[in-house]
């Protein structure tokens, strides 16, 4: 009787949740809603009752429909949308399950156990549980007392352990601790020498080391809270507000954003964070929207530190695949993170028990009036006439911030009326420092792998490499990747006094190996073109990659972190579109061995000419900390741009102007 009653209640709950899920007409690429997360949880837990088996949800996200299905629906948006499906990675009985749930039929489509190397995304819940364990662990308590520290003022943080050639069978992470007595800037006061290893499936401490004792860095001058600052450093100066009396110049319909000549879909994923899809630009000449970017997001972020000593060698993080950009998203602060004219949107992800978690103000969208010039010219060559034309560089920005441990990553997608998409990244936050005995550089007689920033404080050298997934569909799916190499030519015509010039020698990549590029080796312009469509004068429609930093990894190819992060060996990769190939570091990144990454997929050397292709672009930063980075780090900015090249027959700079702009003096409509 009790079993029958439970089944009836389950069916009623399922029907209720399904009614909530079905009441809203979803765009096929919409992120999962809170009701859908709950529905997925209910379906999976029916198959694996928690009373018998402990199941945790490491990832729940949209199982996006196949590309042809999306295009079929786009051609007739009033038709029935494709089935809504969720992709789930769950831990059950110390195994990782890959589960696909069909929300339309309330059924599990597939459920397979992953037997490869590596483990899934870490959840906040299990990390929070792990950092509580030392508080009752006697060896740890004794170590803190031995150092003369107040136990209640010591907090711990989680660190992934990487892979260094050994065979691993346990899902573990390390704990390192910090002393917050007298400061909230915990990362500047590490308690060196103590390392704890936690088995996440057993949720217990399985290894403990207390190897050395060094002074805990002092807390003087590490206060960063504005309310605690004295004039003239606080409070901050208020900037002038941008006035838009008619409201913002963009519209949001569900998750679709329209502004000026742009239209795109904004999604959210617990691992990737913001996802831009179906970005299209309106062409006045052709009187229609034209495809530019089918789907784009940050695929992985690799952060290796350069200290090979016992307490540091394993600090080689994959901030997206191990910790999750989406999960690490923080609420944006109006008038500080975003200007006064910003509109804010919330986001949701699923916790480890499958229940939805809300992130308020996860995104802000705003028109950026930075005072820059998009285009100008003063013509004084015409007798008795001076013509001055100026266009302000106004753009639309979609912004999100992810805080992964000590670093805050400011992620910007910026759309320009000229047809360009600018992708920006800002790195700020707090440095990860190492406690040492030194108080002056004259005392240092060995390699300390960093910079002495303050007494007993080393800022360790490290890198940040961001790999973007960019499924460009330039006016259609079938595209090619062209390297326009700039080559020096010697002049052989003796009638000219010139000795040399440079010209463009175009090379179309036929296979994946042809498209791999390390910046700095030779000058080239990189263009994704549609070889099947041409402008009036015969040029192929194209979008050019305007690179950012030409940085790449300096680690040896056979170094274990670099084997896992081999996708940073090149700045550019091009692969044929494959729905399952979207995470540059692989799907199961924690303790991975680098055998399911972009670098491995590309070894297949598949054909990419006149195909549906994906452009992968890695930008990087070598960070040599300096005293100005301590105790808080000013924003280090980088990025790149996708710029139209022979895409329009008419110039969009002249023909397009965003609505609702503030009109400044000397600007011509």
C-alpha positions as semicolon CSV with decimal commas, in nm:
position;residue;x (nm);y (nm);z (nm)
1;X;0,000;0,000;0,000
2;X;0,280;0,238;0,096
3;X;0,466;0,162;-0,229
4;X;0,151;0,228;-0,433
5;X;0,094;0,559;-0,251
6;X;0,454;0,666;-0,319
7;X;0,412;0,581;-0,688
8;X;0,091;0,786;-0,709
9;X;0,259;1,082;-0,537
10;X;0,555;1,052;-0,774
11;X;0,331;1,054;-1,080
12;X;0,134;1,352;-0,951
13;X;0,456;1,540;-0,877
14;X;0,593;1,450;-1,219
15;X;0,278;1,573;-1,394
16;X;0,287;1,897;-1,192
17;X;0,652;1,960;-1,272
18;X;0,594;1,868;-1,638
19;X;0,311;2,121;-1,654
20;X;0,547;2,389;-1,524
21;X;0,815;2,285;-1,772
22;X;0,571;2,276;-2,063
23;X;0,389;2,599;-1,979
24;X;0,670;2,810;-2,124
25;X;0,754;2,783;-2,492
26;X;1,127;2,722;-2,485
27;X;1,381;2,820;-2,741
28;X;1,565;2,493;-2,815
29;X;1,892;2,642;-2,681
30;X;1,743;2,790;-2,362
31;X;1,928;2,689;-2,047
32;X;1,750;2,450;-1,816
33;X;1,500;2,616;-1,582
34;X;1,463;2,557;-1,206
35;X;1,155;2,343;-1,276
36;X;1,350;2,134;-1,526
37;X;1,637;2,080;-1,280
38;X;1,384;1,956;-1,026
39;X;1,222;1,735;-1,290
40;X;1,558;1,581;-1,387
41;X;1,635;1,516;-1,021
42;X;1,299;1,345;-0,973
43;X;1,341;1,118;-1,275
44;X;1,698;1,012;-1,191
45;X;1,622;0,954;-0,824
46;X;1,331;0,732;-0,921
47;X;1,579;0,501;-1,094
48;X;1,837;0,530;-0,814
49;X;1,650;0,578;-0,483
50;X;1,861;0,768;-0,233
51;X;1,749;0,535;0,045
52;X;1,955;0,259;-0,118
53;X;2,226;0,444;-0,309
54;X;2,392;0,778;-0,249
55;X;2,381;0,968;-0,578
56;X;2,530;1,312;-0,639
57;X;2,479;1,534;-0,943
58;X;2,814;1,664;-1,064
59;X;2,672;1,827;-1,378
60;X;2,326;1,894;-1,517
61;X;2,298;2,093;-1,836
62;X;2,113;2,119;-2,163
63;X;2,171;1,834;-2,404
64;X;2,155;2,063;-2,704
65;X;1,973;1,937;-3,012
66;X;2,172;1,852;-3,322
67;X;2,256;2,144;-3,546
68;X;2,030;2,038;-3,838
69;X;1,741;2,011;-3,593
70;X;1,801;2,367;-3,470
71;X;1,820;2,503;-3,825
72;X;1,502;2,318;-3,920
73;X;1,321;2,479;-3,627
74;X;1,466;2,824;-3,706
75;X;1,325;2,802;-4,057
76;X;0,979;2,764;-3,900
77;X;0,985;2,893;-3,539
78;X;0,610;2,841;-3,501
79;X;0,654;2,468;-3,546
80;X;0,690;2,232;-3,253
81;X;1,035;2,274;-3,097
82;X;1,264;1,971;-3,069
83;X;1,245;1,760;-2,751
84;X;1,402;1,909;-2,440
85;X;1,679;1,688;-2,307
86;X;1,921;1,718;-2,017
87;X;2,273;1,579;-1,995
88;X;2,362;1,457;-1,647
89;X;2,690;1,342;-1,494
90;X;2,621;1,170;-1,163
91;X;2,840;0,990;-0,910
92;X;2,694;0,664;-0,791
93;X;2,870;0,383;-0,604
94;X;3,210;0,543;-0,684
95;X;3,134;0,547;-1,057
96;X;3,058;0,832;-1,298
97;X;2,734;0,790;-1,491
98;X;2,656;0,980;-1,813
99;X;2,279;1,009;-1,829
100;X;2,051;1,169;-2,089
101;X;1,703;1,256;-1,965
102;X;1,420;1,335;-2,208
103;X;1,202;1,597;-2,041
104;X;0,930;1,557;-2,303
105;X;0,874;1,186;-2,241
106;X;0,985;1,184;-1,877
107;X;1,228;0,904;-1,953
108;X;1,597;0,826;-1,931
109;X;1,722;0,790;-2,289
110;X;2,065;0,652;-2,200
111;X;2,270;0,571;-1,891
112;X;2,630;0,459;-1,930
113;X;2,917;0,429;-1,685
114;X;3,235;0,617;-1,772
115;X;3,541;0,391;-1,756
116;X;3,808;0,633;-1,883
117;X;4,059;0,843;-1,696
118;X;3,952;1,142;-1,493
119;X;3,661;1,257;-1,280
120;X;3,378;1,509;-1,331
121;X;3,328;1,865;-1,216
122;X;3,366;1,929;-0,842
123;X;3,053;2,062;-0,674
124;X;3,048;2,335;-0,413
125;X;2,862;2,107;-0,173
126;X;3,133;1,842;-0,162
127;X;3,408;2,102;-0,138
128;X;3,229;2,268;0,155
129;X;3,195;1,930;0,326
130;X;3,565;1,854;0,271
131;X;3,692;2,178;0,427
132;X;3,497;2,106;0,746
133;X;3,681;1,777;0,808
134;X;4,005;1,923;0,955
135;X;3,819;2,092;1,241
136;X;3,782;1,758;1,422
137;X;4,098;1,588;1,294
138;X;4,343;1,553;1,584
139;X;4,675;1,554;1,391
140;X;4,568;1,879;1,221
141;X;4,461;2,035;1,550
142;X;4,800;1,949;1,701
143;X;4,983;2,102;1,402
144;X;4,793;2,429;1,442
145;X;4,867;2,438;1,816
146;X;5,236;2,368;1,744
147;X;5,246;2,683;1,531
148;X;5,085;2,891;1,804
149;X;4,782;2,974;1,591
150;X;4,419;3,011;1,697
151;X;4,231;2,712;1,552
152;X;3,909;2,910;1,509
153;X;4,094;3,158;1,285
154;X;4,226;2,894;1,043
155;X;4,026;2,816;0,728
156;X;4,103;2,565;0,454
157;X;4,048;2,560;0,079
158;X;4,032;2,284;-0,183
159;X;4,295;2,205;-0,449
160;X;4,283;1,949;-0,727
161;X;4,582;1,715;-0,739
162;X;4,638;1,679;-1,114
163;X;4,812;1,377;-1,264
164;X;5,183;1,295;-1,265
165;X;5,211;0,958;-1,431
166;X;5,067;0,744;-1,153
167;X;4,761;0,519;-1,173
168;X;4,477;0,659;-0,965
169;X;4,162;0,494;-0,849
170;X;4,033;0,739;-0,591
171;X;3,858;1,071;-0,636
172;X;4,056;1,290;-0,398
173;X;4,158;1,651;-0,351
174;X;4,401;1,833;-0,124
175;X;4,329;2,088;0,145
176;X;4,560;2,379;0,225
177;X;4,491;2,624;0,505
178;X;4,514;2,997;0,576
179;X;4,522;3,214;0,887
180;X;4,262;3,491;0,884
181;X;4,343;3,641;1,226
182;X;4,332;4,017;1,166
183;X;4,240;4,007;0,795
184;X;3,973;3,893;0,549
185;X;4,245;3,868;0,283
186;X;4,300;3,501;0,362
187;X;4,508;3,406;0,055
188;X;4,796;3,630;0,167
189;X;4,840;3,432;0,492
190;X;4,907;3,069;0,400
191;X;4,989;2,816;0,670
192;X;5,271;2,640;0,487
193;X;5,372;2,278;0,541
194;X;5,032;2,126;0,623
195;X;4,861;1,918;0,352
196;X;4,547;1,708;0,391
197;X;4,411;1,466;0,130
198;X;4,036;1,398;0,128
199;X;3,860;1,107;-0,041
200;X;3,545;1,271;-0,181
201;X;3,350;0,949;-0,226
202;X;3,418;0,843;0,134
203;X;3,428;1,206;0,254
204;X;3,714;1,144;0,494
205;X;4,079;1,244;0,536
206;X;4,300;0,966;0,393
207;X;4,644;1,132;0,402
208;X;4,804;1,393;0,626
209;X;5,144;1,563;0,613
210;X;5,305;1,827;0,834
211;X;5,638;1,871;0,660
212;X;5,777;2,207;0,762
213;X;5,708;2,525;0,955
214;X;5,766;2,873;0,813
215;X;5,639;3,209;0,943
216;X;5,284;3,301;0,849
217;X;5,300;3,627;0,649
218;X;5,181;3,934;0,839
219;X;4,845;4,096;0,775
220;X;4,960;4,460;0,774
221;X;4,835;4,654;0,474
222;X;4,623;4,370;0,336
223;X;4,279;4,519;0,406
224;X;4,088;4,566;0,081
225;X;3,732;4,648;0,190
226;X;3,626;4,991;0,074
227;X;3,442;5,064;0,400
228;X;3,770;5,023;0,588
229;X;3,973;5,255;0,368
230;X;4,065;5,608;0,472
231;X;4,038;5,913;0,241
232;X;4,148;5,971;-0,029
233;X;4,131;5,598;-0,109
234;X;3,771;5,539;-0,002
235;X;3,489;5,564;-0,074
236;X;3,533;5,559;-0,449
237;X;3,440;5,849;-0,672
238;X;3,101;5,822;-0,842
239;X;3,112;5,846;-1,218
240;X;2,865;6,029;-1,439
241;X;2,551;5,830;-1,521
242;X;2,461;5,763;-1,881
243;X;2,116;5,904;-1,950
244;X;1,884;5,704;-2,176
245;X;1,543;5,868;-2,132
246;X;1,369;5,615;-2,358
247;X;1,523;5,314;-2,189
248;X;1,788;5,077;-2,324
249;X;1,837;5,042;-2,697
250;X;1,820;4,661;-2,683
251;X;1,536;4,415;-2,635
252;X;1,530;4,083;-2,452
253;X;1,271;3,824;-2,556
254;X;1,318;3,519;-2,336
255;X;1,690;3,455;-2,387
256;X;1,716;3,625;-2,727
257;X;1,879;3,969;-2,732
258;X;1,827;4,218;-3,017
259;X;2,029;4,536;-3,049
260;X;2,109;4,760;-3,345
261;X;2,183;4,516;-3,629
262;X;2,260;4,219;-3,398
263;X;2,049;3,932;-3,271
264;X;2,180;3,647;-3,053
265;X;2,080;3,395;-2,789
266;X;2,229;3,410;-2,439
267;X;2,258;3,085;-2,244
268;X;2,420;2,970;-1,922
269;X;2,601;2,649;-1,829
270;X;2,734;2,538;-1,491
271;X;3,071;2,460;-1,649
272;X;3,112;2,714;-1,930
273;X;2,927;3,013;-1,784
274;X;2,791;3,238;-2,063
275;X;2,714;3,078;-2,401
276;X;2,644;3,296;-2,704
277;X;2,447;3,122;-2,980
278;X;2,294;3,206;-3,317
279;X;2,463;3,545;-3,340
280;X;2,343;3,700;-3,664
281;X;2,376;4,047;-3,809
282;X;2,121;4,232;-4,021
283;X;2,244;4,327;-4,366
284;X;2,068;4,636;-4,504
285;X;2,177;4,555;-4,857
286;X;2,031;4,205;-4,848
287;X;1,743;4,294;-4,614
288;X;1,795;3,988;-4,394
289;X;1,986;3,853;-4,095
290;X;2,305;3,668;-4,185
291;X;2,472;3,402;-3,972
292;X;2,802;3,473;-3,799
293;X;2,846;3,258;-3,486
294;X;2,643;2,944;-3,418
295;X;2,782;2,886;-3,068
296;X;3,065;3,032;-2,862
297;X;3,194;3,000;-2,506
298;X;3,508;2,956;-2,296
299;X;3,587;2,587;-2,326
300;X;3,869;2,564;-2,072
301;X;4,104;2,771;-1,855
302;X;4,442;2,620;-1,767
303;X;4,636;2,775;-1,477
304;X;4,972;2,608;-1,403
305;X;5,196;2,746;-1,127
306;X;5,574;2,732;-1,170
307;X;5,684;2,606;-0,827
308;X;5,794;2,237;-0,844
309;X;5,832;2,191;-0,466
310;X;5,632;1,948;-0,255
311;X;5,354;2,187;-0,151
312;X;5,313;2,348;-0,494
313;X;5,399;2,119;-0,787
314;X;5,042;1,991;-0,830
315;X;4,889;2,340;-0,855
316;X;4,799;2,314;-1,223
317;X;4,430;2,399;-1,231
318;X;4,161;2,364;-1,496
319;X;3,924;2,630;-1,367
320;X;3,639;2,546;-1,603
321;X;3,649;2,165;-1,610
322;X;3,741;2,114;-1,244
323;X;3,561;2,400;-1,069
324;X;3,309;2,532;-1,324
325;X;3,285;2,889;-1,450
326;X;2,907;2,880;-1,427
327;X;2,904;2,736;-1,077
328;X;3,160;3,000;-0,975
329;X;2,951;3,288;-1,111
330;X;2,898;3,567;-0,858
331;X;2,624;3,828;-0,835
332;X;2,718;4,152;-1,009
333;X;2,716;4,475;-0,812
334;X;2,517;4,757;-0,979
335;X;2,712;5,078;-1,046
336;X;3,040;4,896;-0,979
337;X;3,056;4,581;-1,190
338;X;2,816;4,733;-1,442
339;X;2,710;5,090;-1,531
340;X;2,383;5,260;-1,440
341;X;2,220;5,174;-1,774
342;X;2,273;4,798;-1,731
343;X;1,995;4,539;-1,726
344;X;2,053;4,238;-1,502
345;X;1,957;3,873;-1,556
346;X;1,957;3,580;-1,314
347;X;2,097;3,232;-1,380
348;X;2,043;2,886;-1,234
349;X;2,238;2,565;-1,193
350;X;2,179;2,241;-1,002
351;X;2,345;2,165;-0,668
352;X;2,492;1,824;-0,587
353;X;2,151;1,695;-0,476
354;X;1,991;1,817;-0,799
355;X;1,796;2,109;-0,652
356;X;1,817;2,441;-0,838
357;X;2,046;2,719;-0,717
358;X;1,974;3,079;-0,816
359;X;2,246;3,332;-0,894
360;X;2,091;3,678;-0,880
361;X;2,231;3,936;-1,123
362;X;2,451;3,675;-1,291
363;X;2,462;3,874;-1,617
364;X;2,447;4,239;-1,700
365;X;2,378;4,374;-2,048
366;X;2,446;4,736;-2,133
367;X;2,522;4,977;-2,412
368;X;2,881;5,086;-2,372
369;X;2,943;5,457;-2,437
370;X;3,312;5,467;-2,350
371;X;3,391;5,786;-2,538
372;X;3,588;5,603;-2,805
373;X;3,568;5,674;-3,177
374;X;3,442;5,411;-3,418
375;X;3,520;5,613;-3,728
376;X;3,604;5,971;-3,816
377;X;3,745;6,189;-4,090
378;X;3,806;6,560;-4,138
379;X;3,826;6,661;-4,502
380;X;3,990;6,999;-4,565
381;X;4,114;6,936;-4,918
382;X;3,803;7,080;-5,081
383;X;3,837;7,456;-5,144
384;X;3,638;7,674;-4,902
385;X;3,485;7,372;-4,726
386;X;3,571;7,164;-4,420
387;X;3,380;6,842;-4,356
388;X;3,401;6,664;-4,022
389;X;3,229;6,331;-3,970
390;X;3,251;6,132;-3,645
391;X;3,081;5,815;-3,526
392;X;3,100;5,724;-3,156
393;X;3,209;5,369;-3,084
394;X;2,899;5,243;-2,908
395;X;2,867;4,871;-2,845
396;X;2,655;4,619;-2,657
397;X;2,826;4,428;-2,375
398;X;2,721;4,104;-2,209
399;X;2,918;4,060;-1,884
400;X;2,961;3,789;-1,624
401;X;3,213;3,742;-1,341
402;X;3,333;3,404;-1,214
403;X;3,532;3,386;-0,890
404;X;3,739;3,069;-0,883
405;X;3,928;3,063;-0,554
406;X;4,154;3,367;-0,539
407;X;4,094;3,488;-0,897
408;X;3,799;3,683;-1,038
409;X;3,748;3,647;-1,413
410;X;3,553;3,923;-1,588
411;X;3,402;3,775;-1,905
412;X;3,279;4,017;-2,173
413;X;3,111;3,959;-2,507
414;X;3,097;4,290;-2,693
415;X;2,897;4,340;-3,013
416;X;2,968;4,633;-3,245
417;X;2,746;4,783;-3,519
418;X;3,039;4,741;-3,759
419;X;2,985;4,364;-3,742
420;X;3,272;4,287;-3,504
421;X;3,246;4,070;-3,193
422;X;3,506;4,153;-2,930
423;X;3,575;3,892;-2,664
424;X;3,733;4,033;-2,352
425;X;3,869;3,878;-2,035
426;X;3,980;4,056;-1,719
427;X;4,186;3,883;-1,448
428;X;4,180;4,032;-1,101
429;X;4,133;3,930;-0,738
430;X;4,397;3,815;-0,490
431;X;4,734;3,658;-0,564
432;X;4,804;3,303;-0,447
433;X;5,123;3,350;-0,239
434;X;5,376;3,126;-0,068
435;X;5,496;3,174;0,288
436;X;5,877;3,184;0,323
437;X;6,139;3,280;0,582
438;X;6,280;3,565;0,375
439;X;6,212;3,930;0,459
440;X;6,445;4,089;0,198
441;X;6,566;3,982;-0,145
442;X;6,930;3,996;-0,030
443;X;6,860;3,689;0,186
444;X;6,750;3,476;-0,111
445;X;7,023;3,240;-0,231
446;X;6,804;2,984;-0,408
447;X;6,532;2,972;-0,670
448;X;6,205;3,074;-0,503
449;X;6,000;3,052;-0,827
450;X;5,847;3,396;-0,780
451;X;5,880;3,750;-0,653
452;X;5,928;3,859;-0,291
453;X;5,627;4,090;-0,253
454;X;5,638;4,155;0,121
455;X;5,804;4,005;0,426
456;X;5,769;3,624;0,424
457;X;5,560;3,644;0,104
458;X;5,643;3,509;-0,244
459;X;5,413;3,566;-0,541
460;X;5,467;3,250;-0,747
461;X;5,504;3,273;-1,126
462;X;5,209;3,123;-1,313
463;X;5,010;3,123;-1,637
464;X;4,649;3,165;-1,745
465;X;4,541;3,009;-2,075
466;X;4,184;3,050;-2,195
467;X;4,063;2,840;-2,486
468;X;3,750;2,964;-2,666
469;X;3,516;2,740;-2,862
470;X;3,394;2,937;-3,166
471;X;3,158;2,756;-3,403
472;X;3,158;3,018;-3,676
473;X;2,896;2,976;-3,948
474;X;2,987;3,262;-4,179
475;X;2,670;3,313;-4,383
476;X;2,615;2,937;-4,371
477;X;2,761;2,620;-4,224
478;X;3,013;2,517;-4,491
479;X;3,322;2,726;-4,427
480;X;3,698;2,712;-4,484
481;X;3,994;2,839;-4,283
482;X;4,234;3,061;-4,478
483;X;4,580;3,178;-4,374
484;X;4,666;3,499;-4,559
485;X;5,044;3,484;-4,516
486;X;5,232;3,810;-4,548
487;X;5,549;3,740;-4,743
488;X;5,837;3,963;-4,845
489;X;5,903;3,976;-5,219
490;X;6,221;4,107;-5,376
491;X;6,172;4,350;-5,665
492;X;6,327;4,210;-5,984
493;X;6,212;4,495;-6,208
494;X;6,523;4,714;-6,223
495;X;6,320;5,008;-6,351
496;X;6,187;5,054;-5,994
497;X;6,407;5,203;-5,722
498;X;6,233;4,976;-5,466
499;X;6,412;4,663;-5,345
500;X;6,121;4,480;-5,179
501;X;5,754;4,478;-5,087
502;X;5,522;4,241;-4,906
503;X;5,218;4,070;-5,046
504;X;4,950;3,824;-4,939
505;X;4,985;3,455;-5,027
506;X;4,666;3,274;-4,935
507;X;4,665;2,918;-4,807
508;X;4,342;2,727;-4,744
509;X;4,373;2,463;-4,472
510;X;4,260;2,127;-4,606
511;X;4,306;1,922;-4,287
512;X;4,328;1,984;-3,913
513;X;4,708;1,973;-3,916
514;X;4,716;2,252;-4,178
515;X;4,523;2,481;-3,943
516;X;4,734;2,453;-3,627
517;X;4,904;2,784;-3,559
518;X;5,153;2,916;-3,305
519;X;5,152;3,293;-3,315
520;X;5,476;3,481;-3,369
521;X;5,637;3,239;-3,613
522;X;5,534;3,433;-3,924
523;X;5,288;3,714;-3,998
524;X;4,948;3,610;-4,126
525;X;4,586;3,715;-4,127
526;X;4,348;3,435;-4,030
527;X;4,005;3,425;-4,188
528;X;3,709;3,190;-4,178
529;X;3,543;3,224;-4,519
530;X;3,238;3,090;-4,693
531;X;3,387;2,957;-5,018
532;X;3,040;2,916;-5,167
533;X;2,932;3,280;-5,149
534;X;3,095;3,595;-5,278
535;X;3,061;3,970;-5,268
536;X;2,968;4,166;-5,581
537;X;3,333;4,199;-5,676
538;X;3,411;3,832;-5,613
539;X;3,563;3,810;-5,265
540;X;3,454;3,527;-5,036
541;X;3,246;3,632;-4,737
542;X;3,465;3,605;-4,429
543;X;3,529;3,681;-4,064
544;X;3,883;3,754;-3,953
545;X;4,039;3,657;-3,621
546;X;4,213;3,961;-3,472
547;X;4,428;3,785;-3,211
548;X;4,503;3,903;-2,863
549;X;4,815;3,802;-2,676
550;X;5,049;3,573;-2,871
551;X;5,135;3,385;-2,552
552;X;5,163;3,008;-2,538
553;X;5,281;2,761;-2,278
554;X;5,652;2,747;-2,195
555;X;5,630;2,409;-2,022
556;X;5,795;2,106;-2,181
557;X;5,560;1,902;-2,397
558;X;5,633;1,593;-2,185
559;X;5,562;1,768;-1,852
560;X;5,254;1,605;-1,701
561;X;5,050;1,927;-1,663
562;X;5,125;2,013;-2,025
563;X;5,020;1,667;-2,143
564;X;4,681;1,739;-1,984
565;X;4,681;2,095;-2,117
566;X;4,817;2,017;-2,464
567;X;4,537;2,223;-2,618
568;X;4,753;2,525;-2,527
569;X;5,039;2,404;-2,751
570;X;4,886;2,608;-3,034
571;X;4,704;2,940;-3,037
572;X;4,467;2,825;-3,311
573;X;4,309;2,490;-3,392
574;X;4,034;2,414;-3,642
575;X;3,825;2,097;-3,624
576;X;3,519;1,971;-3,809
577;X;3,200;2,026;-3,610
578;X;3,123;1,740;-3,374
579;X;2,858;1,786;-3,108
580;X;3,055;1,579;-2,856
581;X;3,377;1,777;-2,900
582;X;3,329;2,097;-2,705
583;X;3,551;2,076;-2,395
584;X;3,914;2,139;-2,495
585;X;4,046;1,961;-2,185
586;X;3,801;1,673;-2,211
587;X;3,472;1,600;-2,038
588;X;3,626;1,442;-1,725
589;X;3,910;1,680;-1,640
590;X;3,991;1,620;-1,273
591;X;4,296;1,385;-1,261
592;X;4,269;1,336;-1,638
593;X;4,565;1,207;-1,838
594;X;4,525;1,421;-2,148
595;X;4,389;1,138;-2,362
596;X;4,055;1,300;-2,448
597;X;4,139;1,659;-2,541
598;X;4,135;1,892;-2,836
599;X;4,500;1,806;-2,906
600;X;4,412;1,436;-2,931
601;X;4,100;1,486;-3,144
602;X;4,301;1,696;-3,387
603;X;4,545;1,407;-3,444
604;X;4,277;1,241;-3,656
605;X;4,369;1,503;-3,915
606;X;4,017;1,521;-4,055
607;X;3,927;1,726;-4,361
608;X;3,810;2,079;-4,285
609;X;3,791;2,252;-4,624
610;X;3,440;2,366;-4,715
611;X;3,301;2,192;-4,407
612;X;3,111;2,286;-4,094
613;X;3,412;2,382;-3,883
614;X;3,492;2,504;-3,532
615;X;3,766;2,757;-3,459
616;X;3,946;2,718;-3,124
617;X;4,149;3,014;-3,003
618;X;4,376;3,015;-2,698
619;X;4,490;3,339;-2,541
620;X;4,735;3,344;-2,255
621;X;4,906;3,546;-1,986
622;X;5,244;3,479;-1,826
623;X;5,208;3,640;-1,484
624;X;5,525;3,759;-1,312
625;X;5,385;3,907;-0,988
626;X;5,515;4,245;-0,878
627;X;5,464;4,449;-0,562
628;X;5,183;4,648;-0,726
629;X;4,986;4,319;-0,746
630;X;4,990;4,286;-0,367
631;X;4,771;4,269;-0,159
632;X;4,507;4,296;-0,435
633;X;4,568;4,251;-0,804
634;X;4,458;4,521;-1,052
635;X;4,268;4,387;-1,353
636;X;4,487;4,233;-1,621
637;X;4,293;4,262;-1,946
638;X;4,314;4,069;-2,269
639;X;4,100;3,942;-2,550
640;X;4,057;3,923;-2,923
641;X;3,812;4,019;-3,195
642;X;3,614;3,854;-3,472
643;X;3,590;4,114;-3,747
644;X;3,397;4,096;-4,077
645;X;3,621;4,073;-4,382
646;X;3,455;4,105;-4,724
647;X;3,132;4,009;-4,551
648;X;2,925;4,314;-4,651
649;X;2,883;4,481;-4,986
650;X;2,779;4,798;-4,804
651;X;2,973;4,951;-4,516
652;X;2,781;4,890;-4,189
653;X;2,969;5,173;-4,015
654;X;2,799;5,423;-4,244
655;X;2,462;5,253;-4,275
656;X;2,387;5,131;-3,924
657;X;2,338;5,327;-3,607
658;X;2,218;5,180;-3,277
659;X;1,888;5,317;-3,147
660;X;1,854;5,535;-2,842
661;X;2,205;5,673;-2,840
662;X;2,302;5,983;-2,650
663;X;2,380;6,247;-2,912
664;X;2,696;6,436;-2,838
665;X;2,803;6,768;-2,992
666;X;2,981;6,742;-3,327
667;X;2,837;6,396;-3,398
668;X;2,655;6,358;-3,726
669;X;2,349;6,134;-3,754
